[in-house]
């Protein structure tokens, strides 16, 4: 594995943000969240803008277009998936006591914890309203299914967070729960994002289900990619210290695979390193060597590729189109820069 | 005004909790939230059980039955309104740093702030799922309308909380914003609760709108009643100290009406009392005398009765039934014990 050429936001996603659908999303987001003196709206605007790469709404738009829907019709719903995502980030920053987000003071720091709780809640409710607004072109049954998908993703997300909180510092439980945890924590919203696009684009149930599976596998691959970033990219590229996963005691996939393959002696030592959050002398170097010796980064990478490929295989239900190509491209992009 | 016979939970509501629909709700709530070792579910169960008087789900059931629907069909949705209500209480207890709720440690105290944030979020998502589950007997268009009503109520509720936070210690802004603030903070969920019951019970749009207006007026009356409790009931009856509204600087309706009618000198003094949170010697006695002299409690009471009567007038759209009587009875109960 080489890390040459790896960057946090590879060109493909940058190109996508500059595409017509990217410009459409950015313009609509700015229009819907103008500058204001209203405290609640100002807090939400701060959380939402300047926008990131809008990967989730982008997938909703292209899922809708890939099944024959109009991106403009589902624009509101696409932004709704971003509201839910950002709401979880705002609440996460309280939970993890994170003070920085995208290089600025996090919402709880800038607006206080009470303001951050209420703004996060408000964004959740606004996400549901947005799905309704994005469903005007399809029968109400499709809108109910899309709203159900969003509610289930939210439930799953909370459950994933709750499981993750219980795994800190515990590689035994981590190994048992990791696949389910990342499916719930990250796979579920990507699943809903694609399913909502398909449903509001007018897709038949079978096609919507295939796109839901595409999204879930893609989300799982995305989470493993995030786990890998600590090990294959430099802090300048990831924006966080190389040892951050050791610091917060989170059992990432490379650590879990190393734990699984390690000798009993190394297992005990790995647990000890995690318990002292990698703060002992030589801890980071020892873990890095162990991961290399046991091919743990390579193993995690292979799992990521596997999920990305399973995601792409689900797209076989789609007729050829530019949007189908974009969805396939996202799955390819996810892994190609880390080859 | 006499306070004789006033109790926190007057007999009518106790009777309602013991009625068939009350027993149905309590049984279903216990069945859906069993004892568990799962942390997330355990936190939600602790927040939900033992249940309070379940006033909101009760209104959903009776609204559905009053328009010809079956209470059993909408049972899940009725409990959904309780999930949303309890989610806001869990998040409120973090925001207000309240340590007690219903005589027990509040959720953030018992499970920690991170656990309380995630459990509150999870209950919000579960509320939306519950509306879908309670909509199986009606066309999907009704379910979309019910989900929209819940999302809008949630947005309003957050906006009401945000406005209220800005009014602490400010009687000028309080006087301007009070009606809108309580409509958003308390009226909105009561509105949705009745509208959801009507929609999932199969009501025509005009009937659902009338029941929505009934709910909103009832919610506003309910909030004014809560404001009044500090002044007309003893601490044993309300469960909070008589001066709690002064202590937290909240502009309640009796204070606002007194402020409106007071001389300039008394206005300045009232602001000063509120700024020092009623902690000066003789503050509480002085405010009590001012409210009495200016008939501020009586004035607030008249506003409450006015909203309760406007609520009851909306019920004219309903054919006579036991459930229509219960809805009228709730509006009557709200004011009768404080006459």
XYZ file of C-alpha atoms in Angstrom:
678
model
C 0.000 0.000 0.000
C 1.258 3.420 -0.914
C -0.091 6.651 0.475
C 1.344 8.736 -2.365
C -1.117 11.246 -3.762
C -3.614 10.796 -0.999
C -5.493 13.976 -0.079
C -8.441 14.540 2.241
C -10.718 15.807 -0.530
C -9.640 14.083 -3.713
C -10.294 15.890 -7.014
C -13.318 13.747 -8.010
C -15.390 15.077 -5.130
C -14.164 18.608 -5.749
C -15.258 18.279 -9.375
C -18.638 17.017 -8.204
C -19.090 20.034 -5.927
C -18.394 22.268 -8.937
C -20.806 20.325 -11.180
C -24.267 21.649 -12.033
C -25.909 19.656 -9.245
C -23.235 20.810 -6.813
C -23.841 24.448 -7.705
C -27.610 23.883 -7.455
C -27.249 22.495 -3.909
C -24.888 25.217 -2.719
C -27.103 27.985 -4.123
C -30.274 26.519 -2.607
C -28.634 26.020 0.789
C -27.525 29.662 0.870
C -30.964 30.827 -0.263
C -32.762 28.819 2.434
C -30.422 29.917 5.241
C -29.840 33.645 4.765
C -28.062 35.892 7.244
C -30.377 36.725 10.118
C -30.493 38.206 13.598
C -32.754 35.349 14.735
C -30.668 33.302 17.161
C -32.012 29.842 16.231
C -31.650 30.357 12.464
C -28.231 31.993 12.925
C -27.021 28.941 14.867
C -28.267 26.562 12.173
C -26.727 28.728 9.442
C -23.373 28.692 11.241
C -23.557 24.900 11.457
C -24.546 24.484 7.788
C -22.418 27.150 6.070
C -19.906 27.347 4.545
C -20.995 23.917 3.367
C -18.677 20.931 3.143
C -18.636 18.712 0.083
C -22.400 17.960 0.448
C -21.733 14.315 -0.401
C -25.034 13.072 1.077
C -27.369 15.542 -0.719
C -25.348 14.961 -3.883
C -26.126 11.248 -3.635
C -29.839 11.971 -3.090
C -29.941 14.140 -6.217
C -28.122 11.599 -8.370
C -30.145 8.676 -7.025
C -33.319 10.558 -7.992
C -31.980 11.429 -11.430
C -30.689 7.898 -11.999
C -34.239 6.511 -11.643
C -35.735 9.156 -13.939
C -36.662 11.876 -11.442
C -35.838 15.569 -11.675
C -33.046 16.883 -9.423
C -34.941 20.165 -8.955
C -37.999 18.348 -7.594
C -35.972 16.601 -4.884
C -33.662 19.519 -4.069
C -35.368 20.297 -0.741
C -35.236 16.641 0.337
C -31.567 16.369 -0.674
C -30.735 19.287 1.620
C -32.837 17.583 4.315
C -30.310 14.748 4.457
C -27.592 17.372 5.089
C -29.673 18.893 7.924
C -29.868 15.526 9.652
C -26.141 14.904 9.154
C -25.204 18.338 10.495
C -27.617 17.975 13.442
C -25.733 14.849 14.507
C -22.403 16.699 14.183
C -23.691 19.549 16.378
C -24.880 17.114 19.065
C -21.671 15.029 18.693
C -19.555 18.089 19.390
C -21.338 18.443 22.748
C -20.983 14.732 23.505
C -17.283 14.573 22.594
C -16.533 18.070 23.986
C -14.942 18.893 20.618
C -14.081 22.576 20.345
C -13.190 22.759 16.660
C -15.126 21.767 13.539
C -13.967 22.574 9.985
C -11.291 24.831 11.432
C -13.751 27.070 13.333
C -15.101 27.021 16.888
C -17.666 24.208 17.083
C -21.346 25.218 17.515
C -21.441 24.507 21.299
C -18.383 26.750 21.731
C -19.721 29.524 19.494
C -23.364 29.478 20.709
C -23.306 27.602 24.029
C -24.515 24.084 24.838
C -28.212 24.999 25.284
C -28.234 26.770 21.922
C -26.475 23.809 20.285
C -28.975 21.287 21.682
C -31.984 23.278 20.453
C -30.408 24.057 17.056
C -29.608 20.345 16.550
C -33.177 19.374 17.442
C -34.520 22.067 15.130
C -32.388 20.767 12.239
C -33.750 17.251 12.815
C -37.355 18.478 12.573
C -36.465 20.628 9.564
C -35.017 17.540 7.850
C -38.420 15.814 8.051
C -40.180 18.941 6.735
C -37.670 19.035 3.877
C -38.467 15.453 2.824
C -42.151 16.403 2.588
C -41.229 19.487 0.521
C -39.124 17.332 -1.797
C -41.947 14.848 -2.378
C -44.450 16.998 -4.265
C -43.841 15.188 -7.590
C -44.549 11.624 -6.370
C -47.537 9.803 -4.814
C -47.860 10.219 -1.001
C -46.946 6.546 -0.466
C -43.433 7.325 -1.713
C -43.190 10.275 0.688
C -44.254 8.112 3.650
C -41.589 5.546 2.667
C -38.957 8.304 2.392
C -39.910 9.768 5.788
C -39.806 6.278 7.290
C -36.320 5.761 5.828
C -35.139 9.007 7.434
C -36.661 8.129 10.824
C -35.107 4.643 10.760
C -31.714 6.042 9.791
C -31.936 8.459 12.725
C -32.841 5.641 15.114
C -29.973 3.510 13.774
C -27.537 6.387 14.014
C -28.371 6.945 17.696
C -28.057 3.232 18.375
C -24.681 3.145 16.614
C -23.448 6.084 18.694
C -24.678 4.440 21.861
C -22.898 1.155 21.006
C -19.710 3.024 20.072
C -19.690 4.850 23.408
C -19.713 1.456 25.146
C -16.743 0.152 23.116
C -14.179 2.801 24.075
C -11.024 1.070 25.278
C -12.498 -2.415 24.778
C -11.052 -4.395 21.847
C -12.883 -7.605 22.762
C -16.306 -5.970 22.585
C -15.034 -3.897 19.674
C -14.258 -6.957 17.585
C -17.729 -8.343 18.268
C -19.669 -5.156 17.638
C -17.635 -3.254 15.042
C -19.455 -4.344 11.842
C -22.897 -3.693 13.347
C -21.734 -0.438 14.948
C -20.454 1.162 11.721
C -23.444 -0.126 9.762
C -25.696 1.704 12.245
C -23.526 4.749 12.831
C -22.482 5.552 9.254
C -24.114 3.062 6.870
C -27.668 3.918 7.914
C -27.721 7.572 6.837
C -26.009 6.811 3.509
C -28.630 4.083 3.023
C -31.471 6.546 3.699
C -29.902 9.255 1.535
C -29.964 6.988 -1.556
C -33.314 5.403 -0.724
C -34.950 8.829 -0.302
C -33.532 9.988 -3.644
C -34.809 6.856 -5.361
C -38.275 7.006 -3.731
C -38.789 10.705 -4.438
C -37.413 10.205 -7.953
C -40.293 7.776 -8.468
C -38.415 4.442 -8.315
C -40.144 1.088 -7.963
C -39.630 -0.565 -4.525
C -37.056 -3.076 -5.843
C -34.913 -0.316 -7.366
C -35.191 1.816 -4.222
C -34.076 -1.188 -2.147
C -31.061 -1.796 -4.396
C -30.049 1.858 -4.049
C -30.548 1.590 -0.296
C -28.101 -1.350 -0.216
C -25.683 0.616 -2.429
C -25.825 3.454 0.113
C -25.343 1.213 3.126
C -22.261 -0.531 1.673
C -20.885 2.810 0.566
C -21.386 4.238 4.063
C -19.615 1.280 5.652
C -16.720 1.692 3.189
C -16.703 5.422 3.989
C -16.385 4.718 7.723
C -13.554 2.219 7.212
C -11.853 4.825 5.023
C -12.168 7.284 7.914
C -10.615 4.687 10.234
C -7.744 4.219 7.775
C -6.998 7.917 7.452
C -5.214 7.955 10.812
C -2.783 5.354 9.551
C -2.141 6.134 5.898
C -2.344 9.912 5.718
C -0.389 12.664 7.415
C -1.998 14.961 10.006
C -1.896 17.791 7.441
C -4.018 15.659 5.134
C -6.551 14.429 7.676
C -6.734 17.567 9.794
C -6.306 15.552 12.995
C -3.268 14.144 14.835
C -2.097 10.715 13.621
C -2.682 9.255 17.056
C -6.190 10.668 17.562
C -7.854 7.241 17.487
C -5.436 5.978 20.128
C -6.019 9.175 22.108
C -9.772 8.735 22.271
C -9.613 4.959 22.790
C -11.863 4.180 19.825
C -11.445 0.654 18.445
C -10.902 1.315 14.722
C -10.798 -1.514 12.188
C -6.972 -1.612 11.809
C -6.617 -1.899 15.596
C -9.303 -4.597 15.748
C -7.718 -6.637 12.950
C -4.312 -6.366 14.616
C -5.852 -7.444 17.916
C -7.487 -10.396 16.206
C -4.192 -11.597 14.649
C -1.865 -10.728 17.543
C -0.214 -13.097 20.014
C -1.645 -13.171 23.537
C 1.299 -11.079 24.751
C 0.780 -8.441 22.071
C -2.984 -8.430 22.776
C -2.382 -7.576 26.403
C 0.069 -4.848 25.397
C -2.340 -3.421 22.787
C -5.105 -3.241 25.398
C -2.694 -1.510 27.770
C -1.707 1.047 25.102
C -5.376 1.755 24.385
C -6.150 2.096 28.101
C -3.437 4.709 28.523
C -4.646 6.345 25.289
C -1.303 5.846 23.529
C 0.360 8.240 25.951
C 3.267 5.973 27.022
C 6.775 6.457 25.575
C 7.083 4.622 22.241
C 3.366 3.615 22.239
C 2.594 5.104 18.842
C 5.713 3.578 17.230
C 4.967 0.166 18.756
C 1.362 0.168 17.497
C 2.443 1.349 14.045
C 4.969 -1.511 13.808
C 2.430 -4.069 15.042
C -0.162 -2.945 12.477
C 2.467 -3.198 9.719
C 3.711 -6.626 10.806
C 0.168 -8.028 10.962
C -0.934 -6.371 7.694
C -3.799 -4.769 9.634
C -3.974 -1.615 7.514
C -3.947 -3.776 4.382
C -6.694 -5.968 5.853
C -8.876 -2.975 6.648
C -8.252 -1.624 3.174
C -9.400 -4.904 1.612
C -12.639 -4.759 3.650
C -13.232 -1.214 2.471
C -12.735 -2.209 -1.164
C -15.060 -5.175 -0.680
C -17.878 -2.942 0.564
C -17.267 -0.372 -2.175
C -17.467 -3.155 -4.771
C -20.648 -4.568 -3.269
C -22.070 -1.043 -3.379
C -21.209 -0.706 -7.054
C -22.690 -4.102 -7.883
C -26.101 -2.919 -6.628
C -26.141 -0.251 -9.336
C -26.788 -2.988 -11.947
C -30.527 -2.226 -11.548
C -30.029 1.214 -13.114
C -30.226 2.072 -16.790
C -27.050 3.776 -18.025
C -27.030 7.518 -17.276
C -24.680 10.294 -16.205
C -26.083 10.063 -12.651
C -25.577 6.292 -12.518
C -21.974 6.989 -13.520
C -21.615 9.527 -10.697
C -22.907 6.988 -8.120
C -20.471 4.374 -9.456
C -17.769 7.047 -9.477
C -18.289 7.823 -5.783
C -17.754 4.155 -4.925
C -14.622 4.080 -7.087
C -13.283 7.398 -5.764
C -13.638 6.195 -2.188
C -10.998 3.515 -2.632
C -8.906 4.606 -5.618
C -6.968 7.338 -3.878
C -5.933 4.932 -1.143
C -4.784 2.113 -3.416
C -60.552 34.144 42.881
C -60.437 31.307 45.355
C -57.814 28.582 45.315
C -59.905 26.215 47.442
C -59.929 22.668 46.157
C -57.072 23.185 43.718
C -54.804 20.181 43.273
C -51.990 19.520 40.757
C -53.745 16.548 39.172
C -57.468 17.128 39.543
C -59.745 14.077 39.680
C -60.986 14.392 36.078
C -57.561 13.635 34.649
C -57.022 10.833 37.161
C -60.340 9.315 36.026
C -59.215 9.627 32.430
C -55.951 7.785 33.165
C -58.025 4.970 34.685
C -60.441 4.869 31.737
C -60.255 2.169 29.068
C -58.150 4.344 26.755
C -55.884 5.289 29.646
C -55.315 1.632 30.512
C -54.752 0.843 26.829
C -52.037 3.522 26.568
C -50.298 2.543 29.786
C -50.271 -1.160 28.840
C -48.957 -0.473 25.334
C -46.238 1.860 26.620
C -45.002 -0.791 29.052
C -45.146 -3.452 26.345
C -43.118 -1.362 23.880
C -40.459 -0.359 26.424
C -39.634 -3.502 28.402
C -36.805 -3.813 30.896
C -33.528 -4.231 29.067
C -29.759 -4.176 29.491
C -29.437 -2.132 26.293
C -28.236 1.306 27.401
C -30.138 3.377 24.841
C -33.470 1.624 25.411
C -32.944 1.651 29.174
C -32.429 5.424 29.102
C -35.591 5.938 27.045
C -37.540 3.596 29.334
C -36.367 5.541 32.396
C -37.516 8.775 30.746
C -40.907 7.354 29.717
C -41.825 5.185 32.721
C -43.524 5.355 35.129
C -45.695 7.397 32.813
C -47.317 10.675 33.797
C -50.940 11.368 33.011
C -50.351 10.814 29.259
C -52.534 13.818 28.466
C -51.160 14.242 24.932
C -51.582 10.602 23.753
C -55.004 10.594 25.414
C -56.003 13.566 23.256
C -54.706 11.833 20.104
C -56.796 8.739 20.879
C -59.953 10.716 21.609
C -59.476 13.000 18.581
C -59.236 9.874 16.396
C -62.275 8.281 18.021
C -64.265 11.526 17.850
C -63.923 11.548 14.033
C -64.879 7.892 13.686
C -61.466 6.210 13.865
C -60.465 3.284 16.053
C -58.318 4.050 19.119
C -56.432 0.767 18.631
C -55.390 1.741 15.095
C -53.805 5.005 16.261
C -52.335 3.682 19.516
C -48.744 3.695 18.218
C -49.087 7.261 16.908
C -50.639 8.417 20.188
C -47.595 7.142 22.066
C -45.427 8.867 19.441
C -46.682 12.237 20.683
C -45.527 11.250 24.178
C -42.079 10.292 22.820
C -41.668 13.751 21.324
C -42.886 15.429 24.520
C -40.542 13.369 26.707
C -37.606 13.958 24.311
C -38.029 17.704 24.827
C -38.130 17.208 28.609
C -34.891 15.174 28.509
C -33.125 17.858 26.446
C -34.680 20.641 28.596
C -33.238 19.083 31.729
C -29.758 19.435 30.196
C -30.441 23.012 29.063
C -31.879 24.116 32.426
C -29.444 21.952 34.459
C -32.469 20.533 36.285
C -31.518 17.619 38.507
C -34.969 16.339 39.436
C -37.935 15.281 37.284
C -41.068 13.632 38.707
C -39.307 13.236 42.047
C -36.385 11.207 40.619
C -32.946 12.146 39.307
C -33.425 13.675 35.869
C -32.135 11.651 32.862
C -28.891 13.693 32.460
C -28.124 13.057 36.144
C -28.982 9.355 36.005
C -27.370 8.559 32.613
C -24.993 11.460 31.910
C -25.346 14.321 29.444
C -24.075 12.371 26.365
C -26.543 9.557 27.072
C -29.359 12.074 27.556
C -28.627 13.859 24.273
C -28.610 10.609 22.285
C -31.692 9.199 24.060
C -33.607 12.436 23.375
C -32.635 12.321 19.701
C -33.601 8.654 19.522
C -37.034 9.403 21.017
C -37.588 12.126 18.391
C -36.856 9.681 15.548
C -38.983 7.010 17.236
C -41.874 9.494 17.382
C -41.833 9.813 13.579
C -41.672 6.008 13.188
C -44.630 5.721 15.560
C -46.778 8.074 13.449
C -46.128 5.831 10.428
C -47.057 2.754 12.490
C -50.273 4.447 13.613
C -51.300 5.306 10.059
C -51.907 1.852 8.596
C -55.702 2.310 8.500
C -55.780 5.538 6.449
C -54.567 6.616 2.972
C -50.855 7.642 2.808
C -51.812 11.293 2.207
C -53.181 11.408 5.767
C -49.938 9.923 7.110
C -47.842 12.515 5.261
C -50.047 15.279 6.732
C -49.680 13.781 10.230
C -45.880 13.519 9.886
C -45.777 17.095 8.616
C -47.801 18.222 11.640
C -45.307 16.524 13.970
C -42.289 18.033 12.194
C -43.822 21.527 12.273
C -44.697 21.180 15.945
C -41.087 20.195 16.657
C -39.764 23.181 14.709
C -42.180 25.510 16.534
C -41.280 24.032 19.889
C -37.557 24.689 19.310
C -38.321 28.209 18.134
C -40.466 28.819 21.243
C -37.653 27.577 23.501
C -35.148 29.766 21.698
C -37.381 32.849 22.076
C -38.041 32.055 25.744
C -34.298 31.814 26.447
C -33.925 35.348 25.087
C -36.674 36.732 27.338
C -35.229 35.781 30.718
C -35.182 38.855 32.946
C -36.705 41.095 30.243
C -40.323 42.148 30.835
C -40.369 44.569 27.892
C -39.462 41.877 25.367
C -41.575 39.439 27.374
C -44.721 41.532 26.929
C -44.096 41.711 23.190
C -43.247 38.066 22.641
C -45.244 36.163 25.277
C -48.321 35.208 23.189
C -46.207 33.995 20.265
C -43.727 32.272 22.577
C -46.294 30.123 24.418
C -48.135 29.367 21.175
C -44.873 27.967 19.791
C -43.547 26.385 22.975
C -46.698 24.702 24.274
C -49.560 25.318 21.828
C -47.772 23.711 18.883
C -47.447 20.182 20.252
C -51.033 20.150 21.577
C -52.092 21.318 18.110
C -50.186 18.475 16.435
C -51.418 15.901 18.947
C -55.062 16.606 18.050
C -54.407 17.061 14.342
C -52.551 13.736 14.151
C -55.402 11.967 15.942
C -57.939 13.500 13.571
C -55.894 12.749 10.424
C -55.136 9.146 11.382
C -58.751 8.710 12.495
C -59.705 9.525 8.904
C -61.040 13.083 9.342
C -61.677 15.457 6.454
C -59.179 18.370 6.244
C -61.667 20.914 7.663
C -62.365 18.755 10.716
C -58.652 18.065 11.251
C -57.990 21.829 11.088
C -60.709 22.552 13.653
C -59.219 19.952 16.009
C -55.765 21.466 15.399
C -57.114 24.866 16.503
C -58.781 23.214 19.521
C -55.396 21.746 20.470
C -53.502 24.986 20.020
C -55.907 27.012 22.186
C -55.915 24.248 24.762
C -52.107 24.211 24.824
C -51.969 27.975 25.298
C -54.507 27.718 28.148
C -52.436 24.862 29.609
C -49.289 27.025 29.591
C -51.068 29.971 31.238
C -52.391 27.524 33.838
C -48.797 26.460 34.482
C -47.817 30.115 34.872
C -50.670 30.594 37.339
C -49.750 27.597 39.478
C -46.902 29.535 41.124
C -49.363 32.123 42.358
C -52.556 30.275 43.268
C -51.344 26.906 44.548
C -49.079 25.912 47.407
C -45.617 24.427 46.790
C -46.969 21.044 47.983
C -49.545 21.174 45.207
C -47.272 22.329 42.393
C -44.168 20.415 43.417
C -42.005 23.529 42.992
C -41.279 26.526 45.253
C -43.795 29.390 45.007
C -41.056 31.742 43.861
C -39.543 29.474 41.180
C -40.617 31.757 38.316
C -38.997 34.720 40.036
C -35.929 32.573 40.741
C -35.383 31.664 37.104
C -36.285 35.106 35.775
C -38.981 33.821 33.434
C -41.583 36.419 32.469
C -44.861 34.607 33.251
C -48.230 36.061 32.262
C -49.164 37.387 35.754
C -45.832 39.223 35.945
C -46.264 40.596 32.421
C -49.818 41.816 33.104
C -48.665 43.471 36.326
C -45.787 45.092 34.454
C -48.209 46.350 31.819
C -50.550 47.952 34.381
C -47.904 49.196 36.841
C -46.719 52.765 37.403
C -43.309 53.666 36.010
C -41.833 53.431 39.520
C -43.279 49.986 40.118
C -42.085 48.857 36.656
C -38.519 49.776 37.524
C -38.807 47.967 40.848
C -40.353 44.868 39.216
C -37.480 44.698 36.715
C -35.015 45.020 39.584
C -36.701 42.190 41.510
C -36.571 39.978 38.429
C -32.921 40.861 37.797
C -31.978 39.802 41.326
C -34.199 36.716 40.855
C -36.496 37.643 43.760
C -33.632 37.159 46.198
C -33.852 40.560 47.978
C -35.525 40.883 51.419
C -39.295 41.257 51.006
C -39.149 40.744 47.204
C -41.643 37.896 47.099
C -44.112 39.704 49.392
C -43.825 42.909 47.358
C -44.476 41.096 44.047
C -47.390 39.169 45.541
C -48.999 42.413 46.751
C -48.420 44.129 43.397
C -50.008 41.257 41.480
C -53.006 41.352 43.825
C -53.436 45.131 43.638
C -53.291 45.111 39.830
C -55.535 42.021 39.493
C -52.762 40.369 37.461
C -53.562 36.825 38.559
C -57.217 37.443 37.774
C -56.264 38.868 34.385
C -54.140 35.842 33.515
C -56.940 33.583 34.666
C -59.390 35.358 32.329
C -57.013 34.858 29.396
C -56.725 31.163 30.237
C -60.516 30.790 30.344
C -60.805 32.659 27.048
C -58.432 30.213 25.302
C -60.126 27.187 26.889
C -63.491 28.476 25.641
C -62.153 29.104 22.147
C -60.773 25.556 22.220
C -64.183 24.161 23.182
C -65.955 26.185 20.503
C -63.877 24.429 17.804
C -65.424 21.104 18.846
C -68.713 22.172 17.207
C -67.540 20.333 14.055
C -67.809 16.984 15.865
C -70.870 14.769 16.044
C -71.842 13.993 19.675
C -69.798 11.112 21.134
C -68.134 10.033 24.349
C -64.738 11.090 22.929
C -66.046 14.529 21.913
C -67.232 14.847 25.533
C -63.773 13.924 26.808
C -62.136 16.602 24.607
C -64.658 19.178 25.862
C -64.101 17.876 29.388
C -60.334 18.475 29.172
C -60.945 22.105 28.223
C -63.433 22.467 31.108
C -61.207 20.653 33.609
C -58.301 22.940 32.797
C -60.088 25.993 34.169
C -62.761 24.692 36.518
C -60.483 23.748 39.402
C -58.930 27.205 39.362
C -62.224 29.153 39.313
